[in-house]
Tab-separated table of C-alpha atoms in Angstrom:
chain	number	residue	atom	x	y	z
A	1406	MET	CA	80.922	36.681	93.211
A	1407	ARG	CA	79.649	33.203	94.094
A	1408	ASN	CA	83.022	32.226	95.502
A	1409	SER	CA	83.606	35.420	97.492
A	1410	PRO	CA	82.018	34.130	100.740
A	1411	ILE	CA	84.123	31.007	100.444
A	1412	PHE	CA	87.254	33.117	100.125
A	1413	LEU	CA	86.242	35.091	103.221
A	1414	ILE	CA	85.604	31.921	105.190
A	1415	MET	CA	88.918	30.427	104.048
A	1416	ALA	CA	90.701	33.591	105.170
A	1417	THR	CA	89.008	33.273	108.558
A	1418	ILE	CA	90.114	29.637	108.802
A	1419	ALA	CA	93.692	30.693	108.070
A	1420	PHE	CA	93.455	33.363	110.774
A	1421	MET	CA	92.107	30.797	113.267
A	1422	ASP	CA	94.966	28.432	112.449
A	1423	ILE	CA	97.463	31.231	113.049
A	1424	CYS	CA	95.834	31.939	116.422
A	1425	SER	CA	96.056	28.239	117.283
A	1426	SER	CA	99.777	28.259	116.540
A	1427	PHE	CA	100.290	30.930	119.222
A	1428	ASN	CA	100.021	28.171	121.826
A	1429	ALA	CA	103.236	26.502	120.661
A	1430	ILE	CA	104.920	29.890	120.221
A	1431	SER	CA	103.938	31.007	123.722
A	1432	GLU	CA	105.262	27.753	125.210
A	1433	LYS	CA	108.655	28.402	123.624
A	1434	MET	CA	108.651	32.038	124.745
A	1435	ILE	CA	107.704	31.110	128.317
A	1436	GLY	CA	110.394	28.424	128.380
A	1437	PHE	CA	112.962	30.938	127.124
A	1438	TYR	CA	111.877	33.493	129.735
A	1439	GLN	CA	112.090	30.926	132.539
A	1440	ALA	CA	115.549	29.831	131.406
A	1441	CYS	CA	116.779	33.441	131.389
A	1442	ASN	CA	115.011	34.507	134.603
A	1443	ILE	CA	115.205	31.632	137.076
A	1444	CYS	CA	114.554	33.970	140.035
A	1445	TYR	CA	111.295	35.457	138.770
A	1446	SER	CA	108.624	36.213	141.356
A	1447	LYS	CA	105.756	33.946	142.378
A	1448	SER	CA	103.259	36.509	141.057
A	1449	THR	CA	104.934	36.036	137.672
A	1450	ASP	CA	104.414	32.294	138.084
A	1451	TYR	CA	100.673	32.774	138.425
A	1452	PHE	CA	100.676	35.237	135.524
A	1453	ILE	CA	102.343	32.574	133.372
A	1454	VAL	CA	99.627	30.102	134.371
A	1455	VAL	CA	96.943	32.605	133.315
A	1456	ILE	CA	98.691	33.144	129.970
A	1457	LYS	CA	98.805	29.388	129.361
A	1458	ILE	CA	95.106	29.038	130.159
A	1459	VAL	CA	94.101	31.944	127.901
A	1460	VAL	CA	96.285	30.834	124.989
A	1461	GLY	CA	95.057	27.264	125.424
A	1462	ARG	CA	91.441	28.424	125.236
A	1463	VAL	CA	92.238	30.478	122.114
A	1464	ARG	CA	93.821	27.396	120.543
A	1465	ASN	CA	90.842	25.167	121.337
A	1466	GLY	CA	88.357	27.810	120.201
A	1467	GLY	CA	90.260	28.361	116.968
A	1468	ARG	CA	90.318	24.649	116.221
A	1469	ARG	CA	86.582	24.338	116.821
A	1470	CYS	CA	85.823	27.310	114.574
A	1471	SER	CA	88.136	26.017	111.835
A	1472	THR	CA	86.369	22.660	111.816
A	1473	TRP	CA	82.882	24.122	111.536
A	1474	LEU	CA	83.927	26.795	109.043
A	1475	SER	CA	85.468	24.110	106.825
A	1476	LEU	CA	82.173	22.231	106.974
A	1477	SER	CA	80.287	25.414	106.074
A	1478	ILE	CA	82.382	25.803	102.897
A	1479	THR	CA	81.366	22.321	101.807
A	1480	ILE	CA	77.700	23.020	102.515
A	1481	ILE	CA	77.720	26.380	100.678
A	1482	ARG	CA	79.415	24.954	97.590
A	1483	THR	CA	77.064	21.987	97.498
A	1484	LEU	CA	73.870	24.032	97.836
A	1485	VAL	CA	74.875	26.802	95.409
A	1486	VAL	CA	76.120	24.403	92.718
A	1487	ARG	CA	73.249	21.943	93.114
A	1488	TYR	CA	70.517	24.602	93.168
A	1489	PRO	CA	71.843	27.511	91.062
A	1490	MET	CA	68.373	28.920	90.327
A	1491	ASN	CA	67.106	28.796	93.905
A	1492	SER	CA	66.783	32.360	95.196
A	1493	THR	CA	67.195	31.279	98.803
A	1494	PHE	CA	70.431	29.390	98.242
A	1495	GLU	CA	71.623	32.067	95.821
A	1496	LYS	CA	71.949	34.414	98.814
A	1497	LEU	CA	74.729	32.177	100.110
A	1498	SER	CA	76.929	33.461	97.291
A	1499	HIS	CA	76.796	36.994	98.710
A	1500	PRO	CA	79.658	38.211	100.939
A	1501	THR	CA	77.206	39.141	103.701
A	1502	SER	CA	76.284	35.485	104.142
A	1503	ALA	CA	79.914	34.700	105.002
A	1504	PHE	CA	79.803	37.378	107.696
A	1505	TYR	CA	76.710	35.861	109.311
A	1506	ILE	CA	78.154	32.341	109.126
A	1507	ILE	CA	81.495	33.365	110.662
A	1508	VAL	CA	79.939	35.415	113.464
A	1509	GLY	CA	77.295	32.776	114.166
A	1510	LEU	CA	79.803	29.934	114.453
A	1511	MET	CA	82.156	31.971	116.644
A	1512	LEU	CA	79.311	32.902	118.993
A	1513	SER	CA	78.128	29.299	119.153
A	1514	THR	CA	81.570	28.109	120.356
A	1515	ILE	CA	81.793	30.664	123.178
A	1516	PRO	CA	79.728	28.578	125.665
A	1517	ILE	CA	81.924	25.538	124.977
A	1518	ASN	CA	85.087	27.573	125.570
A	1519	ALA	CA	83.589	28.944	128.782
A	1520	LEU	CA	82.897	25.413	129.999
A	1521	ASP	CA	86.581	24.561	129.437
A	1522	ILE	CA	87.598	27.191	131.975
A	1523	LEU	CA	85.356	25.639	134.639
A	1524	GLN	CA	87.692	22.631	134.845
A	1525	TYR	CA	90.217	24.759	136.783
A	1526	GLU	CA	89.720	24.832	140.519
A	1527	VAL	CA	92.962	25.617	142.293
A	1528	GLY	CA	93.367	25.318	146.040
A	1529	ILE	CA	96.269	25.587	148.478
A	1530	PHE	CA	96.424	22.905	151.135
A	1531	ASN	CA	98.287	23.062	154.444
A	1532	GLU	CA	100.449	26.070	153.711
A	1533	ASN	CA	102.549	25.408	156.835
A	1534	TYR	CA	102.849	29.067	157.752
A	1535	ILE	CA	106.127	29.937	159.405
A	1536	PHE	CA	105.903	32.477	162.184
A	1537	LYS	CA	108.650	34.320	163.993
A	1538	THR	CA	107.256	32.867	167.231
A	1539	LEU	CA	107.955	29.359	165.933
A	1540	SER	CA	111.607	30.266	165.436
A	1541	ASN	CA	111.930	29.050	161.880
A	1542	SER	CA	113.530	32.358	160.898
A	1543	ILE	CA	117.013	33.299	162.005
A	1544	TYR	CA	118.463	36.794	161.697
A	1545	LEU	CA	122.258	36.838	161.426
A	1546	GLU	CA	123.830	40.205	162.263
A	1547	THR	CA	126.571	41.197	159.807
A	1548	VAL	CA	129.001	44.115	159.681
A	1549	ASN	CA	130.066	45.233	156.197
A	1550	SER	CA	133.670	46.410	156.114
A	1551	ASP	CA	134.931	48.953	153.601
A	1552	SER	CA	136.629	46.214	151.601
A	1553	GLU	CA	133.321	44.416	151.140
A	1554	VAL	CA	131.558	47.455	149.666
A	1555	SER	CA	132.365	48.528	146.132
A	1556	SER	CA	129.877	51.253	145.233
A	1557	ASP	CA	127.678	53.999	146.589
A	1558	GLU	CA	124.669	51.858	145.713
A	1559	GLU	CA	125.868	49.052	147.990
A	1560	LEU	CA	126.484	51.551	150.785
A	1561	ASP	CA	122.833	52.672	150.373
A	1562	ILE	CA	123.911	56.328	150.176
A	1563	GLU	CA	120.964	58.639	149.435
A	1564	GLN	CA	118.540	55.704	149.376
A	1565	PRO	CA	115.316	55.876	151.428
A	1566	PRO	CA	115.589	54.551	154.983
A	1567	LEU	CA	114.676	50.921	155.552
A	1568	LYS	CA	111.607	49.943	157.543
A	1569	PRO	CA	110.858	46.598	159.205
A	1570	GLY	CA	109.045	44.097	157.029
A	1571	LEU	CA	108.920	43.102	153.393
A	1572	LEU	CA	110.943	45.150	150.904
A	1573	VAL	CA	109.779	45.662	147.333
A	1574	ASP	CA	112.275	46.426	144.565
A	1575	PRO	CA	110.440	47.157	141.263
A	1576	THR	CA	113.737	46.934	139.365
A	1577	ARG	CA	114.183	43.294	140.489
A	1578	LYS	CA	117.919	43.975	140.938
A	1579	LEU	CA	117.756	43.210	144.664
A	1580	THR	CA	121.336	44.364	145.250
A	1581	ARG	CA	120.748	46.558	148.271
A	1582	ILE	CA	122.761	45.675	151.350
A	1583	LEU	CA	120.559	45.235	154.421
A	1584	PRO	CA	121.582	45.821	158.038
A	1585	VAL	CA	120.677	42.227	158.940
A	1586	SER	CA	121.246	39.004	156.999
A	1587	HIS	CA	118.425	36.481	156.975
A	1588	VAL	CA	118.581	32.704	157.161
A	1589	PHE	CA	115.267	30.940	156.610
A	1590	ILE	CA	115.213	27.370	157.886
A	1591	ASN	CA	112.942	25.047	155.920
A	1592	SER	CA	113.550	21.899	157.957
A	1593	VAL	CA	115.874	20.377	160.559
A	1594	TYR	CA	116.473	16.644	161.110
A	1595	TYR	CA	118.076	14.814	164.007
A	1596	TYR	CA	119.928	11.512	163.489
A	1597	PRO	CA	120.780	9.457	166.615
A	1598	THR	CA	123.042	7.472	164.285
A	1599	SER	CA	124.087	8.155	160.717
A	1600	LYS	CA	126.406	6.311	158.361
A	1601	SER	CA	127.665	9.558	156.816
A	1602	LEU	CA	126.929	12.302	159.346
A	1603	GLY	CA	128.025	10.489	162.506
A	1604	PRO	CA	126.277	10.053	165.873
A	1605	ASN	CA	123.745	12.602	167.147
A	1606	ALA	CA	123.886	14.493	163.881
A	1607	ILE	CA	121.871	17.566	162.959
A	1608	ALA	CA	121.104	18.525	159.341
A	1609	LEU	CA	119.525	21.850	158.404
A	1610	ALA	CA	117.943	22.692	155.038
A	1611	MET	CA	117.932	26.485	154.663
A	1612	VAL	CA	117.895	29.409	152.270
A	1613	VAL	CA	120.318	32.253	152.960
A	1614	ASP	CA	120.517	35.864	151.782
A	1615	SER	CA	123.665	35.491	149.689
A	1616	VAL	CA	123.982	39.212	148.872
A	1617	ASN	CA	124.364	40.205	152.507
A	1618	PHE	CA	126.151	37.081	153.639
A	1619	ASN	CA	129.044	35.101	152.156
A	1620	VAL	CA	127.397	31.691	151.956
A	1621	GLU	CA	130.394	29.794	150.575
A	1622	ASN	CA	131.668	27.442	153.300
A	1623	ALA	CA	129.866	29.512	155.948
A	1624	THR	CA	129.486	28.168	159.483
A	1625	TYR	CA	126.586	28.496	161.914
A	1626	ASN	CA	126.478	28.165	165.700
A	1627	VAL	CA	124.055	25.467	166.854
A	1628	VAL	CA	123.257	24.829	170.521
A	1629	GLY	CA	121.776	21.467	171.525
A	1630	SER	CA	120.544	20.387	174.947
A	1631	ASN	CA	118.885	17.322	176.455
A	1632	GLY	CA	117.859	18.603	179.875
A	1633	THR	CA	121.138	17.760	181.584
A	1634	HIS	CA	123.814	18.717	179.066
A	1635	THR	CA	124.227	21.610	176.640
A	1636	LYS	CA	126.642	21.730	173.728
A	1637	MET	CA	127.461	24.475	171.246
A	1638	SER	CA	128.818	23.186	167.958
A	1639	LEU	CA	129.821	24.688	164.640
A	1640	ALA	CA	127.685	23.608	161.672
A	1641	THR	CA	129.561	23.590	158.387
A	1642	SER	CA	127.587	24.180	155.201
A	1643	GLN	CA	127.470	23.660	151.464
A	1644	THR	CA	125.419	25.506	148.847
A	1645	GLU	CA	123.419	24.268	145.866
A	1646	GLY	CA	121.967	25.878	142.775
A	1647	VAL	CA	123.020	28.672	140.464
A	1648	PRO	CA	124.241	31.760	142.410
A	1649	THR	CA	122.124	34.278	140.504
A	1650	CYS	CA	119.271	34.792	142.974
A	1651	ARG	CA	119.155	36.814	146.180
A	1652	TYR	CA	118.652	33.653	148.249
A	1653	THR	CA	120.688	30.455	147.942
A	1654	PRO	CA	119.769	26.914	149.110
A	1655	VAL	CA	122.135	25.738	151.850
A	1656	MET	CA	122.549	22.508	153.795
A	1657	ALA	CA	124.384	22.720	157.125
A	1658	GLY	CA	125.357	19.869	159.432
A	1659	THR	CA	126.910	19.288	162.828
A	1660	ASN	CA	126.846	16.906	165.812
A	1661	THR	CA	125.255	17.629	169.157
A	1662	VAL	CA	124.371	16.023	172.502
A	1663	GLN	CA	122.772	12.607	172.774
A	1664	ASN	CA	118.957	12.463	172.897
A	1665	VAL	CA	118.647	16.143	172.105
A	1666	THR	CA	115.371	17.764	173.158
A	1667	LYS	CA	116.042	21.390	172.267
A	1668	LEU	CA	117.937	23.045	169.421
A	1669	GLU	CA	118.884	26.685	169.060
A	1670	MET	CA	120.852	28.749	166.582
A	1671	GLU	CA	123.094	31.435	168.032
A	1672	SER	CA	124.363	34.649	166.453
A	1673	ASN	CA	126.050	37.555	168.247
A	1674	GLY	CA	124.849	36.305	171.599
A	1675	VAL	CA	121.208	35.956	170.519
A	1676	LYS	CA	119.668	32.468	170.525
A	1677	VAL	CA	116.571	31.402	168.620
A	1678	GLU	CA	114.978	28.003	169.163
A	1679	ILE	CA	114.464	25.919	166.034
A	1680	PRO	CA	112.001	23.007	165.817
A	1681	PHE	CA	113.353	19.717	164.480
A	1682	LYS	CA	112.120	16.300	163.389
A	1683	MET	CA	113.526	12.823	163.748
A	1684	ALA	CA	114.921	11.514	160.477
A	1685	ARG	CA	113.276	8.411	159.031
A	1686	TYR	CA	114.865	5.033	159.708
A	1687	THR	CA	112.312	3.001	157.760
A	1688	ALA	CA	110.978	3.598	154.256
A	1689	PRO	CA	107.948	2.183	152.409
A	1690	LYS	CA	110.313	0.751	149.782
A	1691	PRO	CA	114.094	0.638	149.331
A	1692	VAL	CA	113.885	3.069	146.379
A	1693	ILE	CA	112.409	6.504	147.073
A	1694	ILE	CA	111.577	8.865	144.198
A	1695	CYS	CA	111.494	12.491	145.360
A	1696	ILE	CA	109.131	14.548	143.183
A	1697	SER	CA	109.802	18.296	143.032
A	1698	PRO	CA	107.084	20.672	144.345
A	1699	GLN	CA	103.912	20.641	142.257
A	1700	PHE	CA	102.726	24.145	141.392
A	1701	VAL	CA	99.147	24.568	140.081
A	1702	ALA	CA	99.241	20.839	139.346
A	1703	GLU	CA	96.639	19.562	136.888
A	1704	GLN	CA	98.281	16.858	134.748
A	1705	TRP	CA	96.768	13.873	136.532
A	1706	GLN	CA	97.390	11.677	133.487
A	1707	ILE	CA	101.167	11.931	133.971
A	1708	PHE	CA	100.753	11.241	137.680
A	1709	MET	CA	98.732	8.102	136.928
A	1710	MET	CA	101.426	6.884	134.570
A	1711	HIS	CA	104.246	7.660	137.005
A	1712	VAL	CA	102.693	6.232	140.156
A	1713	HIS	CA	101.885	2.882	138.541
A	1714	VAL	CA	105.227	2.593	136.750
A	1715	ALA	CA	107.082	3.367	139.985
A	1716	ASN	CA	105.005	0.862	141.939
A	1717	ARG	CA	105.486	-1.802	139.272
A	1718	PHE	CA	109.286	-1.484	139.489
A	1719	GLY	CA	109.523	-1.149	143.258
A	1720	GLY	CA	109.670	2.609	143.807
A	1721	HIS	CA	107.761	4.868	146.198
A	1722	LEU	CA	106.891	8.461	145.263
A	1723	HIS	CA	107.435	11.238	147.827
A	1724	ILE	CA	105.558	14.203	146.325
A	1725	TYR	CA	105.839	17.829	147.426
A	1726	LEU	CA	102.767	20.028	146.900
A	1727	THR	CA	102.427	23.789	146.718
A	1728	SER	CA	99.124	24.182	144.842
A	1729	ILE	CA	96.928	21.710	142.992
A	1730	ILE	CA	93.486	21.254	141.450
A	1731	GLU	CA	91.158	19.919	144.140
A	1732	SER	CA	89.974	16.815	142.266
A	1733	PHE	CA	93.604	15.939	141.477
A	1734	PHE	CA	94.484	16.400	145.141
A	1735	GLU	CA	91.736	13.989	146.202
A	1736	LEU	CA	93.056	11.456	143.677
A	1737	MET	CA	96.555	11.765	145.172
A	1738	ARG	CA	95.202	11.361	148.687
A	1739	GLU	CA	93.525	8.110	147.705
A	1740	TYR	CA	96.818	6.786	146.343
A	1741	GLU	CA	98.473	7.870	149.587
A	1742	ARG	CA	95.879	5.919	151.588
A	1743	GLN	CA	96.665	2.885	149.430
A	1744	GLY	CA	100.396	3.227	150.210
A	1745	TYR	CA	101.598	4.169	146.724
A	1746	ILE	CA	102.848	7.651	147.600
A	1747	THR	CA	103.672	10.031	150.451
A	1748	LEU	CA	102.429	13.623	150.225
A	1749	ASP	CA	104.462	16.470	151.674
A	1750	TYR	CA	103.418	20.119	151.777
A	1751	TRP	CA	106.296	22.339	150.754
A	1752	LEU	CA	106.829	25.360	152.974
A	1753	ARG	CA	105.918	28.844	151.811
A	1754	MET	CA	107.789	31.144	154.157
A	1755	LYS	CA	105.456	33.674	155.750
A	1756	PHE	CA	105.850	35.794	158.840
A	1757	GLU	CA	103.395	37.090	161.381
A	1758	LYS	CA	105.722	39.869	162.525
A	1759	THR	CA	109.203	40.936	161.458
A	1760	GLU	CA	111.572	43.265	163.270
A	1761	THR	CA	113.971	43.867	160.381
A	1762	PRO	CA	113.644	44.529	156.625
A	1763	TYR	CA	113.950	41.578	154.243
A	1764	PHE	CA	113.314	40.594	150.638
A	1765	GLU	CA	110.621	38.003	149.908
A	1766	PRO	CA	112.440	34.626	149.937
A	1767	ASN	CA	109.744	32.725	148.031
A	1768	GLU	CA	110.091	35.070	145.056
A	1769	ASN	CA	113.865	35.465	145.030
A	1770	ILE	CA	115.162	31.918	144.962
A	1771	GLU	CA	115.778	29.610	142.032
A	1772	TRP	CA	112.696	27.750	140.744
A	1773	ARG	CA	110.568	28.149	143.910
A	1774	ASN	CA	113.325	26.453	145.937
A	1775	GLN	CA	113.086	23.093	144.175
A	1776	ALA	CA	116.628	22.314	145.279
A	1777	GLY	CA	115.567	22.899	148.884
A	1778	ALA	CA	112.678	20.456	148.551
A	1779	GLN	CA	114.882	17.782	146.999
A	1780	THR	CA	117.462	18.258	149.754
A	1781	ASP	CA	114.698	17.987	152.356
A	1782	CYS	CA	113.600	14.677	150.830
A	1783	LEU	CA	117.190	13.422	150.838
A	1784	LEU	CA	117.621	14.335	154.508
A	1785	GLN	CA	114.346	12.638	155.431
A	1786	TYR	CA	115.257	9.270	153.880
A	1787	LYS	CA	119.035	9.448	154.254
A	1788	GLU	CA	119.173	6.536	156.707
A	1789	ALA	CA	116.049	4.712	155.486
A	1790	ALA	CA	116.374	4.221	151.717
A	1791	GLU	CA	118.964	2.328	149.719
A	1792	TYR	CA	118.595	4.612	146.696
A	1793	ILE	CA	116.953	7.998	146.187
A	1794	ALA	CA	115.980	9.519	142.831
A	1795	PHE	CA	115.303	13.227	142.287
A	1796	PHE	CA	112.697	13.618	139.535
A	1797	ASP	CA	109.965	15.910	138.270
A	1798	MET	CA	106.502	14.425	137.900
A	1799	ASP	CA	107.047	13.938	134.163
A	1800	ASP	CA	110.407	12.161	134.633
A	1801	ILE	CA	109.431	8.490	134.391
A	1802	LEU	CA	112.215	5.916	134.537
A	1803	PHE	CA	111.881	2.426	133.024
A	1804	PRO	CA	114.641	0.003	134.102
A	1805	LYS	CA	116.288	-1.413	131.000
A	1806	ASN	CA	118.116	-4.530	132.147
A	1807	TYR	CA	116.423	-5.696	135.351
A	1808	PRO	CA	112.819	-6.161	136.546
A	1809	THR	CA	113.083	-3.717	139.477
A	1810	TYR	CA	114.714	-0.405	140.278
A	1811	LEU	CA	116.572	-1.982	143.182
A	1812	GLU	CA	118.203	-4.613	140.982
A	1813	GLU	CA	118.919	-2.092	138.220
A	1814	PHE	CA	120.640	0.374	140.535
A	1815	SER	CA	122.494	-2.327	142.458
A	1816	ALA	CA	123.899	-3.628	139.176
A	1817	GLU	CA	125.101	-0.142	138.241
A	1818	TRP	CA	126.885	0.277	141.568
A	1819	ALA	CA	128.392	-3.185	141.283
A	1820	LEU	CA	130.196	-1.893	138.188
A	1821	GLN	CA	131.338	1.296	139.989
A	1822	PRO	CA	131.303	0.653	143.749
A	1823	SER	CA	132.737	4.075	144.615
A	1824	ALA	CA	130.151	6.050	142.602
A	1825	THR	CA	127.997	8.589	144.398
A	1826	SER	CA	125.248	8.785	141.771
A	1827	VAL	CA	123.984	7.493	138.439
A	1828	PHE	CA	122.951	10.097	135.871
A	1829	TYR	CA	120.060	9.334	133.498
A	1830	GLY	CA	119.500	11.439	130.382
A	1831	ARG	CA	115.953	12.329	129.386
A	1832	ARG	CA	113.927	12.127	126.185
A	1833	GLU	CA	110.702	14.034	125.692
A	1834	HIS	CA	107.546	12.174	124.673
A	1835	GLU	CA	104.098	13.270	123.545
A	1836	PHE	CA	100.914	11.309	124.084
A	1837	ILE	CA	97.166	11.699	123.676
A	1838	LYS	CA	95.734	12.300	127.118
A	1839	ALA	CA	92.406	11.008	128.349
A	1840	GLU	CA	89.844	13.627	129.326
A	1841	THR	CA	88.379	11.641	132.226
A	1842	LEU	CA	89.621	8.968	134.602
A	1843	SER	CA	87.157	6.437	133.181
A	1844	GLU	CA	88.718	6.928	129.730
A	1845	PHE	CA	92.290	6.521	130.980
A	1846	SER	CA	94.106	3.512	129.520
A	1847	PHE	CA	97.790	2.628	129.805
A	1848	ARG	CA	97.563	0.705	126.561
A	1849	ASP	CA	96.165	3.696	124.668
A	1850	LEU	CA	98.682	6.052	126.270
A	1851	ILE	CA	101.651	3.912	125.254
A	1852	ALA	CA	100.227	3.373	121.776
A	1853	SER	CA	99.979	7.131	121.197
A	1854	LEU	CA	103.533	7.950	122.351
A	1855	ARG	CA	105.737	9.978	120.030
A	1856	SER	CA	109.354	10.221	121.130
A	1857	SER	CA	112.009	12.846	120.512
A	1858	PRO	CA	115.500	11.628	119.533
A	1859	THR	CA	117.104	14.486	121.496
A	1860	VAL	CA	118.588	13.544	124.874
A	1861	LYS	CA	118.211	16.430	127.326
A	1862	ARG	CA	119.896	17.169	130.649
A	1863	GLY	CA	118.912	14.375	132.976
A	1864	LYS	CA	118.404	13.591	136.655
A	1865	VAL	CA	120.302	11.538	139.220
A	1866	VAL	CA	119.765	8.492	141.381
A	1867	VAL	CA	122.017	8.544	144.451
A	1868	LYS	CA	123.240	6.444	147.329
A	1869	PRO	CA	122.011	8.595	150.226
A	1870	ASP	CA	124.941	7.849	152.522
A	1871	ARG	CA	127.192	9.566	149.936
A	1872	TYR	CA	124.983	12.609	149.315
A	1873	ASN	CA	124.177	15.394	151.776
A	1874	SER	CA	122.422	17.907	149.516
A	1875	THR	CA	121.380	18.257	145.898
A	1876	TRP	CA	120.426	20.686	143.172
A	1877	ILE	CA	117.618	20.137	140.638
A	1878	HIS	CA	119.725	17.963	138.307
A	1879	PHE	CA	122.679	16.916	140.492
A	1880	SER	CA	124.723	18.162	143.434
A	1881	ASN	CA	127.156	20.997	142.877
A	1882	ASN	CA	129.295	19.438	145.610
A	1883	GLU	CA	129.679	16.092	143.873
A	1884	ASP	CA	133.041	14.974	142.560
A	1885	GLU	CA	132.598	14.509	138.799
A	1886	LYS	CA	134.938	11.522	138.907
A	1887	THR	CA	132.407	9.598	140.996
C-alpha cells in the first residue's frame, strides 16, 4: 500500500500530459476546419480565438501540475523510505494523502493560470465605419431571367418575404437570390498617370455578391467630373480568390476626365458618389511588403523579427490591422513613428441604414477579405514601389544571394525580364519566444530555431506595373508562363 499514492499521482500526471496534448490536437483541428470552411463567419473567428486561449491555459496548467506532482513523488518516496517508522511520514503511504496532494497542487496553480489570462487586452482601433451616406455601398439592380434560375429554392417560392437590412441564414448555405445585388467598395484610387493603367486612371477594390451577380468579366459604369467636364466610362473587372463564398473580391479599372474631383457609380439610372484617394507616387523604400490584416494580433515577437529583418534588407512593411492587443499596438505605433512601418486600418463594412436586404459581407468572404487588403496595398503603391511583396506577418524573407531585397529581386528579373512575379516557397520554423520585450534577443531567437524540411505553398513578389490585383498567394489572373 505504500506505493498506492505514487501510482495515483503518476496516473494524474499521465492525465495532465494528455490534457496538454490537446493543444496540438486542437491546432490541427482548427487548421482543418479553416481549410474546409474558408467563408466561416467572424463570430466563429472570435470563438476560435477563445478556444485557443482556453486550450492554451489548460496546456500550461497541466504542465505546471505535472512538474510539481513529479516533485511530490520524489519527496514522498524519500520521506517514506528514509523514515519508515515515523508515524507522520507513514501517513504519506495512504491513498488519501495522494488526494490531498493532487487537489492542493491543482488549487495552488489556479491563481497563476488566472494571471495568464490577464495578458489579453484586445481593442479595435479606427474601425472606419462605412455609411450609406458616404456612398461606399453600391446597389446594382438585377433581373433574373428564367434561364438563370434552376430551382424553386432560387426562385424563393414559399420562403418568407425579405425585409430591408441584414439577413441571417442559420444553414450558412447563403444561396437565396435577392432582389438587389450589392457591390461594396473598399477603396478607390485615382492615377493622373500610370505605366499600366494609362492616364487619368481609376482603380476600384470591391467585394461583389457573386450569387446574385455574374462577376466574371463584369463591367461597371463610372462617371467622373472635374467641374467643367463629365465623362461616363465602362470599368472592366477581374476577380480573385476561390469562388466558394457569397462575396468575391473584385478589382475594376477605367479611365476618366483629367483632374477628376467627383466620382460616381451608375446603375439603372441611379448614381451614387464614391470617395476616392490619390494613389501614392513616392514610397518610403523601393520594396514594399504588404502584410495581410492582423486579427486579434498578439505575437509581437514575430513582428519584432520581421520589422528588423525587412529594414536590414531594405524593405518597408505596410501592415493592415483589424484588432490587436493594446500594448502590441503601441509598440507598432512607435515603429511607425520611427519610419519602419506604415499602419493601415482595414475596413469592416458597416451600415447606418440600408434600404434593401443583404448578407453580411464581412462574414461571407474568403479569409476576412485578405485578398482585398493585398489588392488595396498593390493599388496604393502601384506607381511608387519597384517591387511589392504580399506576405503574412510570419512570412519572413531572407535574400540568399544579395545584401538587399532590391538587388535580389532585380537579379531575378534580369534572368527573366518578362516575368510578372517571383514565387517563394515557405518553410515553417519554431522558436522559443521571449516573454517580455526586455528579454527579447535576436541571437537567442535564431539559436532556438527548429526548421521543417517541408516546403509549403509560398507567396509572391511582383513588379507592380504588371499586376493589377492579387489573391492571398498569387493572382488568379496571372499567366503561369510569366
